[in-house]
């Protein structure tokens, strides 16, 4: 019989590695559940440090900072993946770490991630490991052009990758992307990107939020539509895949699973993020318990309630000085629910906050209705697929 760890009592301390906006929103959720939070960060004035109970300032690879931090908390989680799995292993000497370091080892490395997911029977886009010039050209022969070369680590918001259209561009792309090895991915004729937030507790209970559709702009998430306007069987299969991955990982916490809906109706998983995720921010206003509540509940060993949605929603990211210039208009719009992250400088491409817009359950409008609801935040997104697309 599997032993389920005891839940943390009120006023226990949850340690969060990373001081960004996901740590901030996790700390706020923890406070609602009666927990204190302690942040390990290198920025004393960052988003998470503004709302927590205590801060340890230190590098994420500093043994002394890691030990001091871990001894001051009852459990550790993380809000980003730029900490090494070895550092999480060190923290685990003092207290539980959720999600565990072995999950981070896999998700941090695209080669390890694809290998793991393939072994679990998860459908993926065609891919090939690129370790040297010979495997580079072998990947091109097998995948054809165009293809995408990606670094195995530290790629996000469109960074760390390059699209290659011909044999003549291969060597330049290989040289430009570092460090090696790389991953080559075949281009997929997909209809849209979907994602699912999945939560899993210490007792193995797994909950999936509704499948959503994501629009990107210049490689950065722009809009999330909840629920995704796709056929019910597709949305159900996306949730099944997310739950399968969570179980294979033995996840404790929340994880974002991104996938492509191919035009033939099949799904291909793109990547996973074992933490709260930008595409789950709609849950903050459209669900009784949002992704951050679920994450804290899982990390603390509390029961996980159903991940139910009471409203349809659109989430719009606020990025850089352009979107922040619209802040007065956002506040003046009663249909906009604003969330700012407390960042000082609105740099180009920097996520500063987001806005949620709610609609009655089952009444998510089409593109023109969404654009009208966005008002000054109206975007250039493509139309979502029709609900009966298969």
Short mmCIF file of C-alpha atoms in Angstrom, two decimals:
data_model
loop_
_atom_site.label_atom_id
_atom_site.label_comp_id
_atom_site.label_asym_id
_atom_site.label_seq_id
_atom_site.Cartn_x
_atom_site.Cartn_y
_atom_site.Cartn_z
CA UNK A 1 0.00 0.00 0.00
CA UNK A 2 1.44 3.37 -1.03
CA UNK A 3 1.97 5.81 1.83
CA UNK A 4 0.56 9.30 1.24
CA UNK A 5 2.55 12.04 3.03
CA UNK A 6 0.67 14.07 5.62
CA UNK A 7 -0.63 17.45 4.48
CA UNK A 8 1.18 20.54 5.68
CA UNK A 9 -0.65 22.32 8.52
CA UNK A 10 -1.63 26.00 8.35
CA UNK A 11 1.29 28.43 8.79
CA UNK A 12 3.76 25.95 7.34
CA UNK A 13 6.34 27.53 5.04
CA UNK A 14 6.40 26.80 1.32
CA UNK A 15 9.73 27.56 -0.31
CA UNK A 16 9.59 28.80 -3.91
CA UNK A 17 12.71 28.82 -6.06
CA UNK A 18 12.57 31.81 -8.40
CA UNK A 19 11.29 35.35 -7.92
CA UNK A 20 9.22 35.98 -11.04
CA UNK A 21 5.51 36.39 -11.67
CA UNK A 22 4.68 32.69 -11.36
CA UNK A 23 6.27 32.69 -7.91
CA UNK A 24 4.33 35.85 -7.07
CA UNK A 25 0.96 34.35 -7.99
CA UNK A 26 1.85 31.07 -6.26
CA UNK A 27 2.70 32.99 -3.08
CA UNK A 28 -0.64 34.83 -3.18
CA UNK A 29 -2.45 31.49 -3.59
CA UNK A 30 -0.48 30.03 -0.67
CA UNK A 31 -1.53 32.93 1.56
CA UNK A 32 -5.19 32.24 0.79
CA UNK A 33 -4.68 28.66 1.97
CA UNK A 34 -3.04 29.80 5.22
CA UNK A 35 0.59 29.15 4.28
CA UNK A 36 3.66 31.33 4.50
CA UNK A 37 6.10 31.59 1.61
CA UNK A 38 9.86 31.97 1.43
CA UNK A 39 11.45 32.90 -1.90
CA UNK A 40 14.94 32.00 -3.13
CA UNK A 41 15.86 34.68 -5.63
CA UNK A 42 18.63 36.91 -6.87
CA UNK A 43 16.35 39.96 -7.08
CA UNK A 44 15.33 41.50 -3.77
CA UNK A 45 12.69 43.64 -5.50
CA UNK A 46 11.31 41.11 -7.98
CA UNK A 47 7.63 40.18 -8.36
CA UNK A 48 7.60 37.30 -5.86
CA UNK A 49 9.74 39.08 -3.25
CA UNK A 50 7.07 41.79 -3.03
CA UNK A 51 4.38 39.46 -1.67
CA UNK A 52 6.16 36.75 0.36
CA UNK A 53 6.99 36.34 4.05
CA UNK A 54 10.76 35.87 3.68
CA UNK A 55 13.51 36.04 1.05
CA UNK A 56 16.84 34.30 0.70
CA UNK A 57 19.06 36.23 -1.70
CA UNK A 58 21.49 33.97 -3.47
CA UNK A 59 22.53 32.24 -6.65
CA UNK A 60 20.63 29.10 -7.60
CA UNK A 61 23.89 27.12 -7.64
CA UNK A 62 25.27 28.46 -4.33
CA UNK A 63 25.42 25.53 -1.85
CA UNK A 64 25.31 27.82 1.18
CA UNK A 65 22.25 29.70 -0.09
CA UNK A 66 20.50 26.46 -1.03
CA UNK A 67 21.11 24.88 2.37
CA UNK A 68 20.06 27.99 4.29
CA UNK A 69 16.88 28.28 2.23
CA UNK A 70 15.92 24.61 2.53
CA UNK A 71 16.41 24.58 6.31
CA UNK A 72 13.94 27.47 6.66
CA UNK A 73 11.01 25.86 4.80
CA UNK A 74 8.78 22.79 5.02
CA UNK A 75 8.56 21.97 1.31
CA UNK A 76 10.15 23.37 -1.86
CA UNK A 77 8.70 24.03 -5.29
CA UNK A 78 9.94 26.12 -8.22
CA UNK A 79 8.44 28.66 -10.58
CA UNK A 80 10.89 28.37 -13.44
CA UNK A 81 13.27 25.82 -14.86
CA UNK A 82 16.56 27.71 -14.75
CA UNK A 83 17.69 25.90 -11.64
CA UNK A 84 19.66 22.72 -12.01
CA UNK A 85 18.22 19.36 -11.04
CA UNK A 86 21.38 18.88 -8.95
CA UNK A 87 20.40 21.94 -6.92
CA UNK A 88 16.95 20.44 -6.33
CA UNK A 89 18.63 17.22 -5.21
CA UNK A 90 20.59 19.22 -2.66
CA UNK A 91 17.41 20.91 -1.40
CA UNK A 92 15.74 17.51 -1.07
CA UNK A 93 18.27 16.52 1.59
CA UNK A 94 16.44 18.87 3.94
CA UNK A 95 12.78 18.77 2.85
CA UNK A 96 10.48 17.43 0.12
CA UNK A 97 10.83 18.98 -3.35
CA UNK A 98 7.69 19.00 -5.51
CA UNK A 99 7.82 18.49 -8.46
CA UNK A 100 10.95 16.39 -8.05
CA UNK A 101 14.37 16.88 -9.57
CA UNK A 102 14.04 13.89 -11.87
CA UNK A 103 11.14 15.59 -13.70
CA UNK A 104 13.18 18.75 -14.12
CA UNK A 105 16.11 16.75 -15.50
CA UNK A 106 13.85 15.52 -18.26
CA UNK A 107 11.90 18.71 -19.00
CA UNK A 108 15.04 20.89 -19.08
CA UNK A 109 16.52 18.93 -21.97
CA UNK A 110 14.56 18.62 -25.22
CA UNK A 111 16.33 15.41 -26.17
CA UNK A 112 15.62 13.80 -22.81
CA UNK A 113 12.04 15.08 -22.90
CA UNK A 114 11.30 13.74 -26.38
CA UNK A 115 12.91 10.41 -25.57
CA UNK A 116 10.86 10.08 -22.37
CA UNK A 117 7.57 11.08 -23.99
CA UNK A 118 8.12 8.74 -26.94
CA UNK A 119 8.80 5.85 -24.58
CA UNK A 120 5.51 6.61 -22.80
CA UNK A 121 3.60 6.36 -26.08
CA UNK A 122 2.95 10.09 -26.38
CA UNK A 123 2.58 11.29 -30.01
CA UNK A 124 5.27 13.77 -31.07
CA UNK A 125 6.14 15.73 -34.19
CA UNK A 126 8.93 14.07 -36.25
CA UNK A 127 12.31 14.79 -34.65
CA UNK A 128 15.96 13.85 -34.80
CA UNK A 129 18.90 14.33 -32.44
CA UNK A 130 21.67 16.52 -33.88
CA UNK A 131 25.01 15.92 -32.21
CA UNK A 132 27.44 16.75 -35.04
CA UNK A 133 27.63 17.63 -38.74
CA UNK A 134 26.84 14.07 -39.83
CA UNK A 135 23.62 13.85 -37.78
CA UNK A 136 22.71 17.38 -38.89
CA UNK A 137 22.59 16.31 -42.53
CA UNK A 138 20.99 12.99 -41.62
CA UNK A 139 18.19 14.88 -39.87
CA UNK A 140 17.66 17.02 -42.97
CA UNK A 141 17.39 13.93 -45.17
CA UNK A 142 14.86 12.29 -42.88
CA UNK A 143 12.76 15.34 -42.00
CA UNK A 144 12.99 17.38 -45.18
CA UNK A 145 12.71 21.17 -45.44
CA UNK A 146 11.73 23.39 -43.87
CA UNK A 147 12.76 22.14 -40.44
CA UNK A 148 13.41 23.77 -37.09
CA UNK A 149 16.70 23.47 -35.21
CA UNK A 150 16.40 23.99 -31.45
CA UNK A 151 18.83 24.10 -28.58
CA UNK A 152 18.20 21.35 -26.06
CA UNK A 153 18.16 23.80 -23.14
CA UNK A 154 17.06 27.32 -22.19
CA UNK A 155 14.78 27.97 -25.15
CA UNK A 156 11.58 29.95 -24.48
CA UNK A 157 9.30 32.51 -26.19
CA UNK A 158 10.82 31.66 -29.57
CA UNK A 159 14.44 31.94 -28.41
CA UNK A 160 17.05 29.22 -28.97
CA UNK A 161 15.68 28.05 -32.29
CA UNK A 162 16.05 28.68 -36.00
CA UNK A 163 13.96 27.73 -39.00
CA UNK A 164 15.96 26.20 -41.86
CA UNK A 165 14.53 26.26 -45.39
CA UNK A 166 17.30 24.63 -47.45
CA UNK A 167 20.49 22.57 -47.37
CA UNK A 168 22.50 25.77 -47.91
CA UNK A 169 21.28 27.17 -44.55
CA UNK A 170 22.02 24.11 -42.43
CA UNK A 171 25.63 24.77 -41.44
CA UNK A 172 25.01 28.43 -40.62
CA UNK A 173 22.08 27.50 -38.40
CA UNK A 174 24.08 24.76 -36.68
CA UNK A 175 26.91 27.22 -35.97
CA UNK A 176 24.56 29.94 -34.74
CA UNK A 177 22.81 27.77 -32.17
CA UNK A 178 24.79 26.80 -29.10
CA UNK A 179 25.47 24.83 -27.07
CA UNK A 180 25.25 21.55 -28.96
CA UNK A 181 23.68 18.99 -29.20
CA UNK A 182 20.52 20.28 -30.88
CA UNK A 183 17.13 18.85 -31.79
CA UNK A 184 15.79 18.99 -35.32
CA UNK A 185 12.02 18.98 -35.68
CA UNK A 186 10.01 18.46 -38.83
CA UNK A 187 7.43 21.07 -39.73
CA UNK A 188 3.87 20.03 -38.96
CA UNK A 189 0.85 21.33 -40.86
CA UNK A 190 -1.07 22.13 -37.70
CA UNK A 191 -4.36 23.93 -37.28
CA UNK A 192 -3.56 25.49 -33.90
CA UNK A 193 -1.72 25.08 -30.61
CA UNK A 194 -3.61 23.65 -27.65
CA UNK A 195 -2.54 23.29 -24.06
CA UNK A 196 -3.75 21.67 -20.86
CA UNK A 197 -2.91 22.46 -17.25
CA UNK A 198 -2.79 19.24 -15.25
CA UNK A 199 -2.46 18.96 -11.47
CA UNK A 200 -1.51 15.83 -9.55
CA UNK A 201 -1.48 15.38 -5.79
CA UNK A 202 0.67 13.39 -3.41
CA UNK A 203 -2.04 10.69 -3.37
CA UNK A 204 -2.00 10.37 -7.17
CA UNK A 205 -5.26 12.26 -7.73
CA UNK A 206 -5.05 13.91 -11.15
CA UNK A 207 -7.11 16.89 -12.28
CA UNK A 208 -7.09 18.52 -15.72
CA UNK A 209 -8.32 22.01 -16.47
CA UNK A 210 -10.17 22.42 -19.74
CA UNK A 211 -8.19 22.30 -22.97
CA UNK A 212 -7.43 25.79 -24.30
CA UNK A 213 -6.30 27.31 -27.58
CA UNK A 214 -3.23 29.58 -27.75
CA UNK A 215 -2.32 32.34 -30.19
CA UNK A 216 1.27 33.62 -30.34
CA UNK A 217 2.68 36.88 -31.62
CA UNK A 218 6.39 37.00 -32.52
CA UNK A 219 6.99 33.81 -30.55
CA UNK A 220 5.34 35.05 -27.33
CA UNK A 221 1.95 33.86 -26.08
CA UNK A 222 -0.59 36.56 -26.88
CA UNK A 223 -4.08 35.12 -26.35
CA UNK A 224 -5.52 32.04 -24.67
CA UNK A 225 -9.12 31.00 -25.39
CA UNK A 226 -10.87 28.87 -22.78
CA UNK A 227 -12.30 26.47 -23.69
CA UNK A 228 -10.60 25.70 -26.98
CA UNK A 229 -13.14 25.95 -29.83
CA UNK A 230 -12.45 22.42 -31.05
CA UNK A 231 -14.45 19.22 -31.22
CA UNK A 232 -15.20 17.59 -27.86
CA UNK A 233 -13.28 14.41 -28.69
CA UNK A 234 -10.15 16.45 -29.44
CA UNK A 235 -10.38 18.38 -26.17
CA UNK A 236 -10.90 15.11 -24.28
CA UNK A 237 -7.88 13.48 -25.94
CA UNK A 238 -5.71 16.49 -25.05
CA UNK A 239 -6.69 16.08 -21.41
CA UNK A 240 -6.03 12.34 -21.55
CA UNK A 241 -2.51 12.94 -22.89
CA UNK A 242 -1.78 15.54 -20.19
CA UNK A 243 -2.95 13.15 -17.45
CA UNK A 244 -0.90 10.30 -18.94
CA UNK A 245 2.26 12.42 -18.91
CA UNK A 246 1.64 13.55 -15.31
CA UNK A 247 1.25 9.94 -14.21
CA UNK A 248 4.34 8.77 -16.10
CA UNK A 249 6.35 11.55 -14.47
CA UNK A 250 4.88 10.77 -11.02
CA UNK A 251 4.21 14.51 -10.90
CA UNK A 252 3.30 16.32 -7.71
CA UNK A 253 2.23 19.85 -8.55
CA UNK A 254 0.95 21.55 -11.68
CA UNK A 255 2.27 21.08 -15.22
CA UNK A 256 1.55 22.75 -18.54
CA UNK A 257 1.39 20.48 -21.60
CA UNK A 258 1.55 22.17 -25.01
CA UNK A 259 0.48 20.29 -28.13
CA UNK A 260 -0.32 20.83 -31.79
CA UNK A 261 -3.67 19.99 -33.33
CA UNK A 262 -2.80 18.64 -36.76
CA UNK A 263 -5.23 19.32 -39.60
CA UNK A 264 -6.15 15.63 -39.76
CA UNK A 265 -7.50 15.88 -36.19
CA UNK A 266 -4.57 14.17 -34.46
CA UNK A 267 -2.56 15.67 -31.59
CA UNK A 268 1.21 15.96 -31.20
CA UNK A 269 2.73 17.02 -27.88
CA UNK A 270 5.24 19.83 -28.26
CA UNK A 271 6.67 20.33 -24.77
CA UNK A 272 5.90 20.21 -21.07
CA UNK A 273 6.54 22.65 -18.23
CA UNK A 274 6.38 21.19 -14.69
CA UNK A 275 5.16 24.39 -13.02
CA UNK A 276 2.34 26.92 -13.40
CA UNK A 277 2.19 28.18 -16.97
CA UNK A 278 1.25 31.33 -18.85
CA UNK A 279 -1.49 29.50 -20.75
CA UNK A 280 -3.17 28.69 -17.42
CA UNK A 281 -3.65 32.29 -16.27
CA UNK A 282 -7.28 32.28 -17.46
CA UNK A 283 -8.08 29.97 -14.53
CA UNK A 284 -7.50 32.83 -12.07
CA UNK A 285 -10.92 34.30 -12.81
CA UNK A 286 -12.84 31.54 -14.65
CA UNK A 287 -12.42 28.70 -12.12
CA UNK A 288 -13.28 28.17 -8.47
CA UNK A 289 -9.70 26.99 -7.88
CA UNK A 290 -7.08 28.30 -10.29
CA UNK A 291 -3.81 26.72 -11.40
CA UNK A 292 -1.90 28.37 -8.53
CA UNK A 293 -4.36 27.11 -5.92
CA UNK A 294 -4.06 23.63 -7.38
CA UNK A 295 -0.27 23.84 -7.42
CA UNK A 296 -0.05 24.89 -3.78
CA UNK A 297 -2.62 22.28 -2.75
CA UNK A 298 -0.62 19.56 -4.50
CA UNK A 299 2.72 20.72 -3.11
CA UNK A 300 1.28 20.95 0.41
CA UNK A 301 -0.37 17.52 0.22
CA UNK A 302 -3.94 18.87 0.37
CA UNK A 303 -6.86 17.25 -1.47
CA UNK A 304 -7.37 18.37 -5.06
CA UNK A 305 -10.91 19.50 -5.93
CA UNK A 306 -12.27 19.18 -9.46
CA UNK A 307 -10.71 21.62 -11.91
CA UNK A 308 -14.07 23.05 -12.89
CA UNK A 309 -14.70 26.11 -15.04
CA UNK A 310 -17.64 28.39 -14.23
CA UNK A 311 -17.09 30.84 -17.12
CA UNK A 312 -15.57 30.95 -20.56
CA UNK A 313 -12.55 33.24 -20.76
CA UNK A 314 -9.96 34.98 -22.90
CA UNK A 315 -6.54 35.75 -21.45
CA UNK A 316 -4.51 38.54 -23.08
CA UNK A 317 -0.86 39.02 -22.16
CA UNK A 318 0.42 42.53 -21.54
CA UNK A 319 3.86 42.67 -23.14
CA UNK A 320 6.39 45.50 -23.17
CA UNK A 321 5.88 49.27 -23.25
CA UNK A 322 3.27 49.09 -26.03
CA UNK A 323 0.71 47.17 -23.97
CA UNK A 324 1.54 49.00 -20.74
CA UNK A 325 0.78 52.30 -22.48
CA UNK A 326 -2.82 51.04 -22.60
CA UNK A 327 -3.03 50.56 -18.83
CA UNK A 328 -5.37 53.54 -18.21
CA UNK A 329 -7.77 52.25 -20.90
CA UNK A 330 -7.61 48.74 -19.42
CA UNK A 331 -8.57 50.03 -15.97
CA UNK A 332 -11.41 52.05 -17.48
CA UNK A 333 -12.92 48.96 -19.14
CA UNK A 334 -15.23 47.17 -16.66
CA UNK A 335 -14.98 43.92 -18.62
CA UNK A 336 -11.21 43.68 -18.18
CA UNK A 337 -9.87 41.90 -15.10
CA UNK A 338 -6.26 43.14 -14.77
CA UNK A 339 -3.29 41.36 -13.21
CA UNK A 340 0.06 43.18 -12.99
CA UNK A 341 3.28 41.48 -11.95
CA UNK A 342 5.10 44.33 -10.20
CA UNK A 343 7.94 44.57 -12.69
CA UNK A 344 9.67 47.95 -12.79
CA UNK A 345 10.80 48.24 -16.41
CA UNK A 346 8.49 47.59 -19.35
CA UNK A 347 11.09 46.32 -21.78
CA UNK A 348 10.31 45.18 -25.31
CA UNK A 349 9.09 41.56 -25.25
CA UNK A 350 8.79 41.47 -21.44
CA UNK A 351 5.59 40.06 -19.92
CA UNK A 352 4.29 42.73 -17.55
CA UNK A 353 0.89 41.31 -16.70
CA UNK A 354 -2.26 39.93 -18.24
CA UNK A 355 -5.95 40.67 -18.57
CA UNK A 356 -8.76 38.14 -18.28
CA UNK A 357 -12.14 38.67 -19.91
CA UNK A 358 -15.05 36.44 -18.86
CA UNK A 359 -18.07 35.25 -20.83
CA UNK A 360 -21.04 33.13 -19.71
CA UNK A 361 -20.32 29.40 -19.60
CA UNK A 362 -20.62 28.01 -23.12
CA UNK A 363 -20.80 31.46 -24.72
CA UNK A 364 -17.23 32.12 -25.87
CA UNK A 365 -17.69 34.30 -28.97
CA UNK A 366 -15.96 33.99 -32.33
CA UNK A 367 -13.00 36.06 -33.44
CA UNK A 368 -14.87 39.31 -34.02
CA UNK A 369 -16.66 39.07 -30.68
CA UNK A 370 -13.35 38.42 -28.93
CA UNK A 371 -11.72 41.39 -30.66
CA UNK A 372 -14.63 43.62 -29.66
CA UNK A 373 -14.33 42.49 -26.03
CA UNK A 374 -10.59 43.18 -26.07
CA UNK A 375 -11.24 46.78 -27.10
CA UNK A 376 -7.94 48.69 -26.99
CA UNK A 377 -6.13 45.35 -26.62
CA UNK A 378 -7.50 43.94 -29.88
CA UNK A 379 -4.88 41.80 -31.60
CA UNK A 380 -3.96 40.52 -35.02
CA UNK A 381 -4.61 36.86 -34.19
CA UNK A 382 -5.83 34.41 -36.79
CA UNK A 383 -9.34 33.04 -36.54
CA UNK A 384 -9.71 29.95 -34.33
CA UNK A 385 -10.69 26.69 -35.97
CA UNK A 386 -14.35 25.92 -36.33
CA UNK A 387 -15.90 23.95 -33.49
CA UNK A 388 -16.74 21.04 -35.78
CA UNK A 389 -13.22 20.68 -37.20
CA UNK A 390 -11.97 17.08 -37.00
#
